[in-house]
Coordinates of C-alpha atoms and ligand atoms in Angstrom, one line a residue:
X1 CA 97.4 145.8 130.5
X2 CA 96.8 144.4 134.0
X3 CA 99.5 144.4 136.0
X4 CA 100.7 141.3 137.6
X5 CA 101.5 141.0 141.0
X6 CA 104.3 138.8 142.5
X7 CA 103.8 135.1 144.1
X8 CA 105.9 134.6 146.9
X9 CA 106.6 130.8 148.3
X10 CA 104.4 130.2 151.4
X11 CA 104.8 131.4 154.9
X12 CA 107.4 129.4 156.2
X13 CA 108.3 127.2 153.4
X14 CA 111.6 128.3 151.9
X15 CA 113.7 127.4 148.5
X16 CA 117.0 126.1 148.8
X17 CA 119.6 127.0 146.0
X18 CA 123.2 128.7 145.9
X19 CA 125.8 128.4 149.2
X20 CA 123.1 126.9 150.8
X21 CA 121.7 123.9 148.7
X22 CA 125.9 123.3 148.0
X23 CA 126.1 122.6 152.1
X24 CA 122.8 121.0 152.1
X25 CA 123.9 118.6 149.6
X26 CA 127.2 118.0 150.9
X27 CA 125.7 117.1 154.4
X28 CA 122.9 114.8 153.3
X29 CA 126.0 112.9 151.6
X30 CA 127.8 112.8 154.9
X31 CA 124.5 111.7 156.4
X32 CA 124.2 108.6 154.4
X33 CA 127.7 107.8 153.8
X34 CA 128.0 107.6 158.0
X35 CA 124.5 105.8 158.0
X36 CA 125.6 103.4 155.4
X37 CA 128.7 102.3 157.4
X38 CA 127.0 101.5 160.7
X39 CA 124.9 99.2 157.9
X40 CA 121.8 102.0 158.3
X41 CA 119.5 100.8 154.8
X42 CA 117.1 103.9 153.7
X43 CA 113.6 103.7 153.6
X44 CA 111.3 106.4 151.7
X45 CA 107.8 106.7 153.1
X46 CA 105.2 108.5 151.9
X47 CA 105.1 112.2 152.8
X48 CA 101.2 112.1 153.9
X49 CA 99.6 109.7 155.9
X50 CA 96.4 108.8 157.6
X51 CA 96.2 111.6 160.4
X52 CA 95.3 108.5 163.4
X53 CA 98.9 107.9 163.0
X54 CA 100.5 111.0 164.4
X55 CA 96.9 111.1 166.6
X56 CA 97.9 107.4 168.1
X57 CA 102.2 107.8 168.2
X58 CA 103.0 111.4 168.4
X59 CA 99.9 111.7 171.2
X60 CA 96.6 113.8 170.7
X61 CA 98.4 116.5 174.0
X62 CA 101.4 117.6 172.2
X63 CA 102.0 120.7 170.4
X64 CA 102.3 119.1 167.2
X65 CA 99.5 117.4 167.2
X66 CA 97.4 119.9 169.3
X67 CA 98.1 123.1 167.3
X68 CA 100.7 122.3 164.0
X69 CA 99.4 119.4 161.9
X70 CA 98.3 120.0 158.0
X71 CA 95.3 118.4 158.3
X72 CA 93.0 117.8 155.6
X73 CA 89.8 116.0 154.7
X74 CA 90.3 114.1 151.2
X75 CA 88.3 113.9 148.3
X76 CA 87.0 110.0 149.8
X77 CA 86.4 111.3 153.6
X78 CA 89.3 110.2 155.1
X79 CA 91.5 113.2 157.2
X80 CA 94.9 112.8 156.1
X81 CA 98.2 114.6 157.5
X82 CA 101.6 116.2 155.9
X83 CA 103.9 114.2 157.9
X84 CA 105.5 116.0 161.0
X85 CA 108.0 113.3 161.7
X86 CA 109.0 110.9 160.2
X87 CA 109.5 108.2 163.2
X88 CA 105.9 107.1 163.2
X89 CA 105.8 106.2 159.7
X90 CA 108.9 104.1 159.8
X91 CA 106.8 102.4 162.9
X92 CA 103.8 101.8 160.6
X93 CA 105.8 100.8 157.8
X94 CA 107.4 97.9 160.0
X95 CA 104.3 96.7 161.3
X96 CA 102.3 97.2 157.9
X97 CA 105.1 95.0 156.0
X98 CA 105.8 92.4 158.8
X99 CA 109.2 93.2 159.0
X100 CA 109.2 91.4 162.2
X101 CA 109.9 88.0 160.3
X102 CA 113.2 89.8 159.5
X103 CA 116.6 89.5 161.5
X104 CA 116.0 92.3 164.0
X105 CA 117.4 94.6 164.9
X106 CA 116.6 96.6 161.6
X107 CA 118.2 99.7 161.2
X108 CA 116.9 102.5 158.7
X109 CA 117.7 105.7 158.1
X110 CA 115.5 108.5 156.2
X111 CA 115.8 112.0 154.4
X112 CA 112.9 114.0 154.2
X113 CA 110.4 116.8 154.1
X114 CA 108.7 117.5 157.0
X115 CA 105.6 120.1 157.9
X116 CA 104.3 121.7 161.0
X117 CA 102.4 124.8 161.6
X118 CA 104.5 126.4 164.0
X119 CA 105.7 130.4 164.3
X120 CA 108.5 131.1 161.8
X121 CA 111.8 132.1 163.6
X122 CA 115.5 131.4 163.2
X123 CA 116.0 128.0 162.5
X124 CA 112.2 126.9 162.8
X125 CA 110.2 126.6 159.8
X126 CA 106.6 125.4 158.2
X127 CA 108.6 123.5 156.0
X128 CA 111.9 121.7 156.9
X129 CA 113.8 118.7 156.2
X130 CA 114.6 115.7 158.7
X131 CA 117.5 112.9 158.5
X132 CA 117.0 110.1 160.8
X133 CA 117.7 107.1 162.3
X134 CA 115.8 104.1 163.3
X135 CA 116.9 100.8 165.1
X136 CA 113.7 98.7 165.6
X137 CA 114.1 95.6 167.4
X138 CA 116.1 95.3 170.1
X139 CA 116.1 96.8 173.6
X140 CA 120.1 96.5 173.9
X141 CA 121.4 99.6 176.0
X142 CA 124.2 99.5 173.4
X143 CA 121.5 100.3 170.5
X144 CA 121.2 103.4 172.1
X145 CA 124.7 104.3 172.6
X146 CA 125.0 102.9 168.6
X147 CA 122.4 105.8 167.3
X148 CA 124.0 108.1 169.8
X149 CA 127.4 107.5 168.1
X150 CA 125.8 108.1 164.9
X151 CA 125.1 111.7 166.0
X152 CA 128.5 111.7 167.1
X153 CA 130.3 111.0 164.2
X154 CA 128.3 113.4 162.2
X155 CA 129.7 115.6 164.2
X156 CA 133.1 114.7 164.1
X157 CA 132.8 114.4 160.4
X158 CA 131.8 117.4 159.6
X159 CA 133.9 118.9 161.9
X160 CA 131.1 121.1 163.8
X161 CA 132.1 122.6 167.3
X162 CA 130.3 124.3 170.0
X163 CA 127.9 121.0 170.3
X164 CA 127.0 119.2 173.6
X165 CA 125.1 115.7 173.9
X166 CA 121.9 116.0 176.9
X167 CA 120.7 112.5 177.8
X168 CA 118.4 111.8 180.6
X169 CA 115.6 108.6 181.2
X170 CA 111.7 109.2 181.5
X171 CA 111.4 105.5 182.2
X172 CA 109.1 103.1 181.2
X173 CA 104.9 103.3 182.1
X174 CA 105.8 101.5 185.8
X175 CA 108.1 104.0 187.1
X176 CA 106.7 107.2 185.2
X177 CA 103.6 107.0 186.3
X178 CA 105.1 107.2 190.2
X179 CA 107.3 109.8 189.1
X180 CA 104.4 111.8 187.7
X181 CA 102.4 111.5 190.3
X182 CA 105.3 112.6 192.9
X183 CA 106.1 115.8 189.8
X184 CA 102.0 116.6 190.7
X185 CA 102.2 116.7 194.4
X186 CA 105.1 119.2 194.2
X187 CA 103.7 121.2 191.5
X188 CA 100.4 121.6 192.9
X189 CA 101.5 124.4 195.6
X190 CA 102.5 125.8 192.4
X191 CA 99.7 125.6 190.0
X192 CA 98.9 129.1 190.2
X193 CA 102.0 130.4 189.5
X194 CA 102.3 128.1 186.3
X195 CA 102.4 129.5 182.8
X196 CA 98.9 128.9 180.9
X197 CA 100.4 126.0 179.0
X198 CA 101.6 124.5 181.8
X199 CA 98.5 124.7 183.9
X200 CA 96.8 122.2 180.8
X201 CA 100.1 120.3 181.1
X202 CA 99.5 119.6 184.4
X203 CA 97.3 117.6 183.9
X204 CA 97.4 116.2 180.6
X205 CA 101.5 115.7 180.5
X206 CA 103.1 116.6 183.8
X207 CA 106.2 116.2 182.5
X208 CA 106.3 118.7 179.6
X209 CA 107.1 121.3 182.8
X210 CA 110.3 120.5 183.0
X211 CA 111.4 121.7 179.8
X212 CA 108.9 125.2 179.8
X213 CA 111.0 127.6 179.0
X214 CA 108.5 129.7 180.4
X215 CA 108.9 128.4 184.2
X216 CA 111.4 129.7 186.1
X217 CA 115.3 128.1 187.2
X218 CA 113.9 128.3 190.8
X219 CA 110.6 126.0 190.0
X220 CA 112.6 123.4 188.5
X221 CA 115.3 123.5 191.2
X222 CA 112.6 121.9 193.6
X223 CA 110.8 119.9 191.0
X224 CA 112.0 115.9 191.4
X225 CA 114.5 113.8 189.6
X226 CA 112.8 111.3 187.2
X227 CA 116.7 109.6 187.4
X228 CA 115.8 109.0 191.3
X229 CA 112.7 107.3 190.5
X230 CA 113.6 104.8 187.6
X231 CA 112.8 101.1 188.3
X232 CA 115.7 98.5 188.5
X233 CA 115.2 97.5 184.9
X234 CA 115.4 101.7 183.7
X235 CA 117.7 102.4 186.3
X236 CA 120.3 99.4 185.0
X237 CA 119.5 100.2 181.3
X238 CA 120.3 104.1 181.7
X239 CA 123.4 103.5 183.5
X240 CA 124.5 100.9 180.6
X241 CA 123.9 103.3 178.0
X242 CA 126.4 105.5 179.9
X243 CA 128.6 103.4 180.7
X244 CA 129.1 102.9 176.9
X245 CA 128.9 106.1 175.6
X246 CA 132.3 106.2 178.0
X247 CA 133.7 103.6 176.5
X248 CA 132.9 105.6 173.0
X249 CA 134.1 108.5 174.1
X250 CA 131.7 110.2 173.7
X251 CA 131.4 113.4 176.0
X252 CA 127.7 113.9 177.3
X253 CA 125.7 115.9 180.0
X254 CA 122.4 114.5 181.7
X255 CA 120.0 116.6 181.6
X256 CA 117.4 116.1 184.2
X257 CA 114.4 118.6 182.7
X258 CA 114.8 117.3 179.3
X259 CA 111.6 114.8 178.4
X260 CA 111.2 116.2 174.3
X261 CA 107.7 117.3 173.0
X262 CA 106.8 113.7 171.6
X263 CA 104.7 111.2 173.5
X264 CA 106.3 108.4 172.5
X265 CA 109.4 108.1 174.1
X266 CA 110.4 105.7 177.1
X267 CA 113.6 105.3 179.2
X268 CA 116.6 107.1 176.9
X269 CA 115.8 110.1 175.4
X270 CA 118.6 112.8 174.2
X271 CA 119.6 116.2 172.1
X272 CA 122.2 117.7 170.7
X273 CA 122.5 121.3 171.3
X274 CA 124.4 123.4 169.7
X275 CA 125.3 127.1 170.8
X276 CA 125.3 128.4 167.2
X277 CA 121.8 128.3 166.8
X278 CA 119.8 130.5 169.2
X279 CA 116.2 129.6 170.7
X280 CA 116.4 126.6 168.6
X281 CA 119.5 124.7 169.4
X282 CA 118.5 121.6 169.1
X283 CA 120.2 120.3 166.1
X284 CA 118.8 116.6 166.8
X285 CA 117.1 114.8 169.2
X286 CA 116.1 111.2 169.8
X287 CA 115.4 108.6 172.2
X288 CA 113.8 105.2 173.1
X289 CA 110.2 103.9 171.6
X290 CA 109.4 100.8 173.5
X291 CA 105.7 100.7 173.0
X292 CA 105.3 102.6 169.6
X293 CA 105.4 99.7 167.4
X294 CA 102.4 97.8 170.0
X295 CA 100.6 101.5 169.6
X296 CA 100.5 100.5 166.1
X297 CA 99.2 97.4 166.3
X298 CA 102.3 95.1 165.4
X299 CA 104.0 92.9 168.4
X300 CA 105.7 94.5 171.0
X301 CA 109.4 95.7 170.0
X302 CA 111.3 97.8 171.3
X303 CA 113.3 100.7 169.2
X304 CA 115.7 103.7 169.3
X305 CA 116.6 106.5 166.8
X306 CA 116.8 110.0 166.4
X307 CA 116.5 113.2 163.4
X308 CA 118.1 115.9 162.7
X309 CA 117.0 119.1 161.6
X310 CA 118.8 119.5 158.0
X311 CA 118.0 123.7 158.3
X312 CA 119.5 123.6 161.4
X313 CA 122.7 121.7 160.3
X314 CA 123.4 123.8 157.3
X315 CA 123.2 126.8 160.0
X316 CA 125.4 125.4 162.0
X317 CA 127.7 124.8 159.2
X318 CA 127.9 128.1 157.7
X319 CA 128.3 130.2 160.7
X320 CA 131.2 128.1 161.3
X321 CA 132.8 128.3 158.3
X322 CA 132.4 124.3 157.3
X323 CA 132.4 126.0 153.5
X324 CA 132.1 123.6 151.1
X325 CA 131.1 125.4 147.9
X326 CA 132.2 123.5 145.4
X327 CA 135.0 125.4 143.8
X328 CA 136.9 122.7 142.1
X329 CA 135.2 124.0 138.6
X330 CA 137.8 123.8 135.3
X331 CA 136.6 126.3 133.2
X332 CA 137.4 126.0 129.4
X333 CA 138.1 128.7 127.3
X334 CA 139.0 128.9 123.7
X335 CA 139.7 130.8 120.4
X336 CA 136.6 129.8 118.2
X337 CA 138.7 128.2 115.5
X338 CA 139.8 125.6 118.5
X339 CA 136.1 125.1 119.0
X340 CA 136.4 121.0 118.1
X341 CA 139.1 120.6 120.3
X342 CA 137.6 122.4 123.3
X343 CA 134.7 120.5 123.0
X344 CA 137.1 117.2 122.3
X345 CA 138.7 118.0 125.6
X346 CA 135.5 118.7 127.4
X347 CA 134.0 116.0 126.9
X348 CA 137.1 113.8 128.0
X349 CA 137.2 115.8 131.2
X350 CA 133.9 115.3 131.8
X351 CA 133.9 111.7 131.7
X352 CA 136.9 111.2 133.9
X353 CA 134.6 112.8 136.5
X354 CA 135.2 116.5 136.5
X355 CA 133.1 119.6 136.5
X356 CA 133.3 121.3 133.6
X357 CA 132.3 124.5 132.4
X358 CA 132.5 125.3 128.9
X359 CA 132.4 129.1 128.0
X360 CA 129.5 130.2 125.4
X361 CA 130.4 133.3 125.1
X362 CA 133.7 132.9 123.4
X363 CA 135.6 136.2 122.7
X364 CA 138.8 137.0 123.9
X365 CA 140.9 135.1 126.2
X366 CA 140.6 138.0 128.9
X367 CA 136.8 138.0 128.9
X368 CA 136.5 134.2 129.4
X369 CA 139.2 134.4 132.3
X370 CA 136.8 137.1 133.8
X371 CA 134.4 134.9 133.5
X372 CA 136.2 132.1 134.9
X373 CA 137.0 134.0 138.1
X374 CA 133.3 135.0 138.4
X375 CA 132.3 131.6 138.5
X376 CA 134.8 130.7 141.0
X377 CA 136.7 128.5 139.3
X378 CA 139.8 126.4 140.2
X379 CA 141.4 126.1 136.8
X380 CA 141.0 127.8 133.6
X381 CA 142.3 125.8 130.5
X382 CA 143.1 128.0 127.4
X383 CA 142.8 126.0 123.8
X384 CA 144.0 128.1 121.1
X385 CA 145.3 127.2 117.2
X386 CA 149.0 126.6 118.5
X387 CA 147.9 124.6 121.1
X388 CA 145.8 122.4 118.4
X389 CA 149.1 122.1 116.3
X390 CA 150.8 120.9 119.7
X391 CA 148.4 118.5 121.1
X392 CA 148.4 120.6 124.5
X393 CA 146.8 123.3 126.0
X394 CA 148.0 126.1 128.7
X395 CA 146.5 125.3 132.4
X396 CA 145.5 128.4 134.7
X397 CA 145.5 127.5 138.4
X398 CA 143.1 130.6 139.0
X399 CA 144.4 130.6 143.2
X400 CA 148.0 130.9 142.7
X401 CA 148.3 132.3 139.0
X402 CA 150.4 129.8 137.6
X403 CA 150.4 128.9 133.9
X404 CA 151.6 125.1 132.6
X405 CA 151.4 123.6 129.6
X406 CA 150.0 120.4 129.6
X407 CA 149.7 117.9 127.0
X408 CA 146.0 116.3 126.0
X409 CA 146.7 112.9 127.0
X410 CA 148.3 114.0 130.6
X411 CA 145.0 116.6 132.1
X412 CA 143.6 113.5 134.1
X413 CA 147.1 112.6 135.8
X414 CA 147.9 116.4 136.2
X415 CA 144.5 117.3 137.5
X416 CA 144.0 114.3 140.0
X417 CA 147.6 115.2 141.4
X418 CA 146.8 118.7 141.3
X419 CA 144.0 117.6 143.9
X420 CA 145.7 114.8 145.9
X421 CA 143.1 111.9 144.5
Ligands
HAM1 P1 112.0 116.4 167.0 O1 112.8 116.8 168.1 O2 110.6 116.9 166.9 O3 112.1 114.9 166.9 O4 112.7 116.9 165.6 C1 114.0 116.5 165.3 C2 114.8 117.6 164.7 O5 114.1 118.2 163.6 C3 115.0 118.8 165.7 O6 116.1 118.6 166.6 C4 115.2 120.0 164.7 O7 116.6 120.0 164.3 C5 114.4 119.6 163.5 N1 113.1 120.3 163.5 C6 112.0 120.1 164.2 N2 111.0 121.0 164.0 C7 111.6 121.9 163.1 C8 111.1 123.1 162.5 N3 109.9 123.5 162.6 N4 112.0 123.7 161.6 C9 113.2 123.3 161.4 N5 113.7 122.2 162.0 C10 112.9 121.5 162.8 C11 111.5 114.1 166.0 O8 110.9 114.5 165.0 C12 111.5 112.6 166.3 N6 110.9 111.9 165.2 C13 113.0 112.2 166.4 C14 113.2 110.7 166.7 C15 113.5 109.8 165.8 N7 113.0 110.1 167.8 C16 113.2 108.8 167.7 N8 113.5 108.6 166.4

């Protein structure tokens, strides 16, 4: 017989199950629970989309376009693209629906899978999923301290440590295109020294040399200030979204070299780092979008958001013990002749909300309790025949040992105060 070899999952695509799918789960519920109460509505767009539209918003020069799009020629001509980001389809979505007729701002949020060919490592994958943040319509400083905050409370929520907030401003197309001029003239003495990505950048994105982890501290020491060279308008904006990130309290750091790898961006643009994760610490990042929506052919309107890396978050999580593994089980074991009322009792539990287990193995009480504490469980309840004839059944907490009997009709009060609900 021929022998068959194993499939594995692709390079850089990864399944999700066990510790990490519980934490995965268990922040995507944060996620939308925070989104929800800063009235965030979801939207789900499509995961693959005409490839013009990461061409025309992320921008033809950046490494995502460039060198880590799955591009494709469908079967009627067209190229088409597994989505990168998310951001841009939200954009299309608002101008291909009109949602400009609506009171704006409009503020989404998204959960999704995302794709881009890039080098497996630690925290970076082919395949990863984003949650995001979009508030399209407004160009109020305090829309960008309001998606900021979002990051924040996510944060707080989940109770992650070791993070920092970078913000800086890249300005709008007036005061850019001085500064990038002015980055040029410096850099120029320089070009020889430059990395060979940054010689290209030089002259397709200046800017992306700030943040070259290639180039050295010294190079960016002399490089110029894109703060010193915002316009009134940036210049009054920026210091407004500090201002109320103060007033927020919430603790940030500007960050002059950061300008993010997407071309879309103008004035605010931010990240939050976190020292748990390595070479890839960016656990989200985000910023202004003034001119995406006009890209795209809808009216001009401004926007702000951010996403987060969901790979990165569960990281994050589990290196810092945020362990949420669902251990509140109640296990149900029983003497076969008890079979109707375990299954009675089951059933009732289940429907008052609890997670229930019910043993299939049956056998003795001391094999199902081993089973039990494989499984984790919080409680084990024991239904024998004396505990038919009594209308109760004995109560395991499986932590502290203890044993109570507990009659039928009383589980749902007992287990609720067992738990503090
Ligand atoms: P981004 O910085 O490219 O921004 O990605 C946002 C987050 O997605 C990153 O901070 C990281 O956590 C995660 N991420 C990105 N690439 C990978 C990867 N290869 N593997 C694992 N995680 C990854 C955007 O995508 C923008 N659309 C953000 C935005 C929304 N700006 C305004 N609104």
């Amino acid at each position: 017989m021929k022998e068959k070899y194993m499939i594995t999952s692709v390079k850089g695509f990864k399944d999700i199950y066990g510790e990490d799918l519980e934490l995965f789960k268990t922040a995507r519920k944060v996620l939308e629970e925070i989104a929800e109460s800063f009235a965030y509505e979801e939207i789900i767009t499509p995961i693959i989309e005409y490839s013009e539209l990461f061409e025309r918003s992320v921008g033809i020069d950046t490494d995502i376009v460039e060198k880590e799009m799955y591009t494709f020629i469908d079967k009627s001509v067209r190229s088409v693209t597994l989505r990168p980001e998310i951001t841009a389809s939200v954009a299309r979505s608002y101008v291909e629906h009109h949602f400009e007729t609506k009171p704006l701002p409009l503020r989404f949020y998204y959960f999704g899978h995302c794709f881009r060919y890039e080098k497996p490592q630690k925290g970076r994958f082919r395949g990863f999923y984003q949650f995001g943040v979009e508030a399209i319509g407004d160009d109020s400083p305090l829309l960008d301290a309001e998606v900021i905050d979002i990051g924040y409370n996510i944060a707080k929520k989940l109770e992650l440590k070791n993070l920092s907030v970078k913000i800086n401003s890249i300005g709008c197309r007036k005061c850019r295109t001085i500064y990038k001029e002015k980055l040029k003239e410096v850099l120029e003495p320089q070009y020889d020294e430059l990395c060979e990505d940054c010689k290209k950048r030089f002259y397709t994105n200046p800017l992306r040399i700030l943040d070259c982890k290639k180039e050295s501290p010294e190079l960016k020491d002399i490089l110029p200030k894109m703060i010193d060279y915002l316009c009134d308008d940036c210049k009054k904006h920026f210091d407004s979204v500090l201002d109320y990130l103060q007033k927020m309290n919430i603790p940030f750091e500007i960050d002059n070299t950061l300008v993010r790898g997407l071309d879309y961006y103008t004035r605010t643009v931010f990240e939050v780092i976190s020292s748990d994760l390595g070479a890839q610490n960016a656990l989200l990042g985000g910023g202004r979008y003034d001119y995406l929506i006009e890209e795209l052919g809808g009216r001009p309107t401004p926007a702000v958001g951010f996403a987060l890396g969901m790979e990165r978050l569960v990281e994050i999580m589990k290196s810092q013990g945020v362990v949420r593994r669902d251990k509140r089980l109640i296990y149900v074991a029983y003497q076969q002749t008890a079979f109707e009322r375990a299954i009675f009792i089951t059933e009732k539990l289940r429907n008052y909300g609890f997670k229930v287990f019910l043993d299939v193995k049956n056998g003795s009480f001391k094999n199902q309790t081993e089973r039990s504490a494989k499984r984790n469980a919080e409680f084990t309840i024991f239904i024998g025949e004396e505990e038919v004839k009594t209308g109760s059944v004995v109560v395991k907490n499986m932590g502290t040992k203890e044993q109570k009997q507990v009659n039928i009709d009383d589980l749902n009060g007992f287990f609720k105060e067992q738990r503090n609900v």
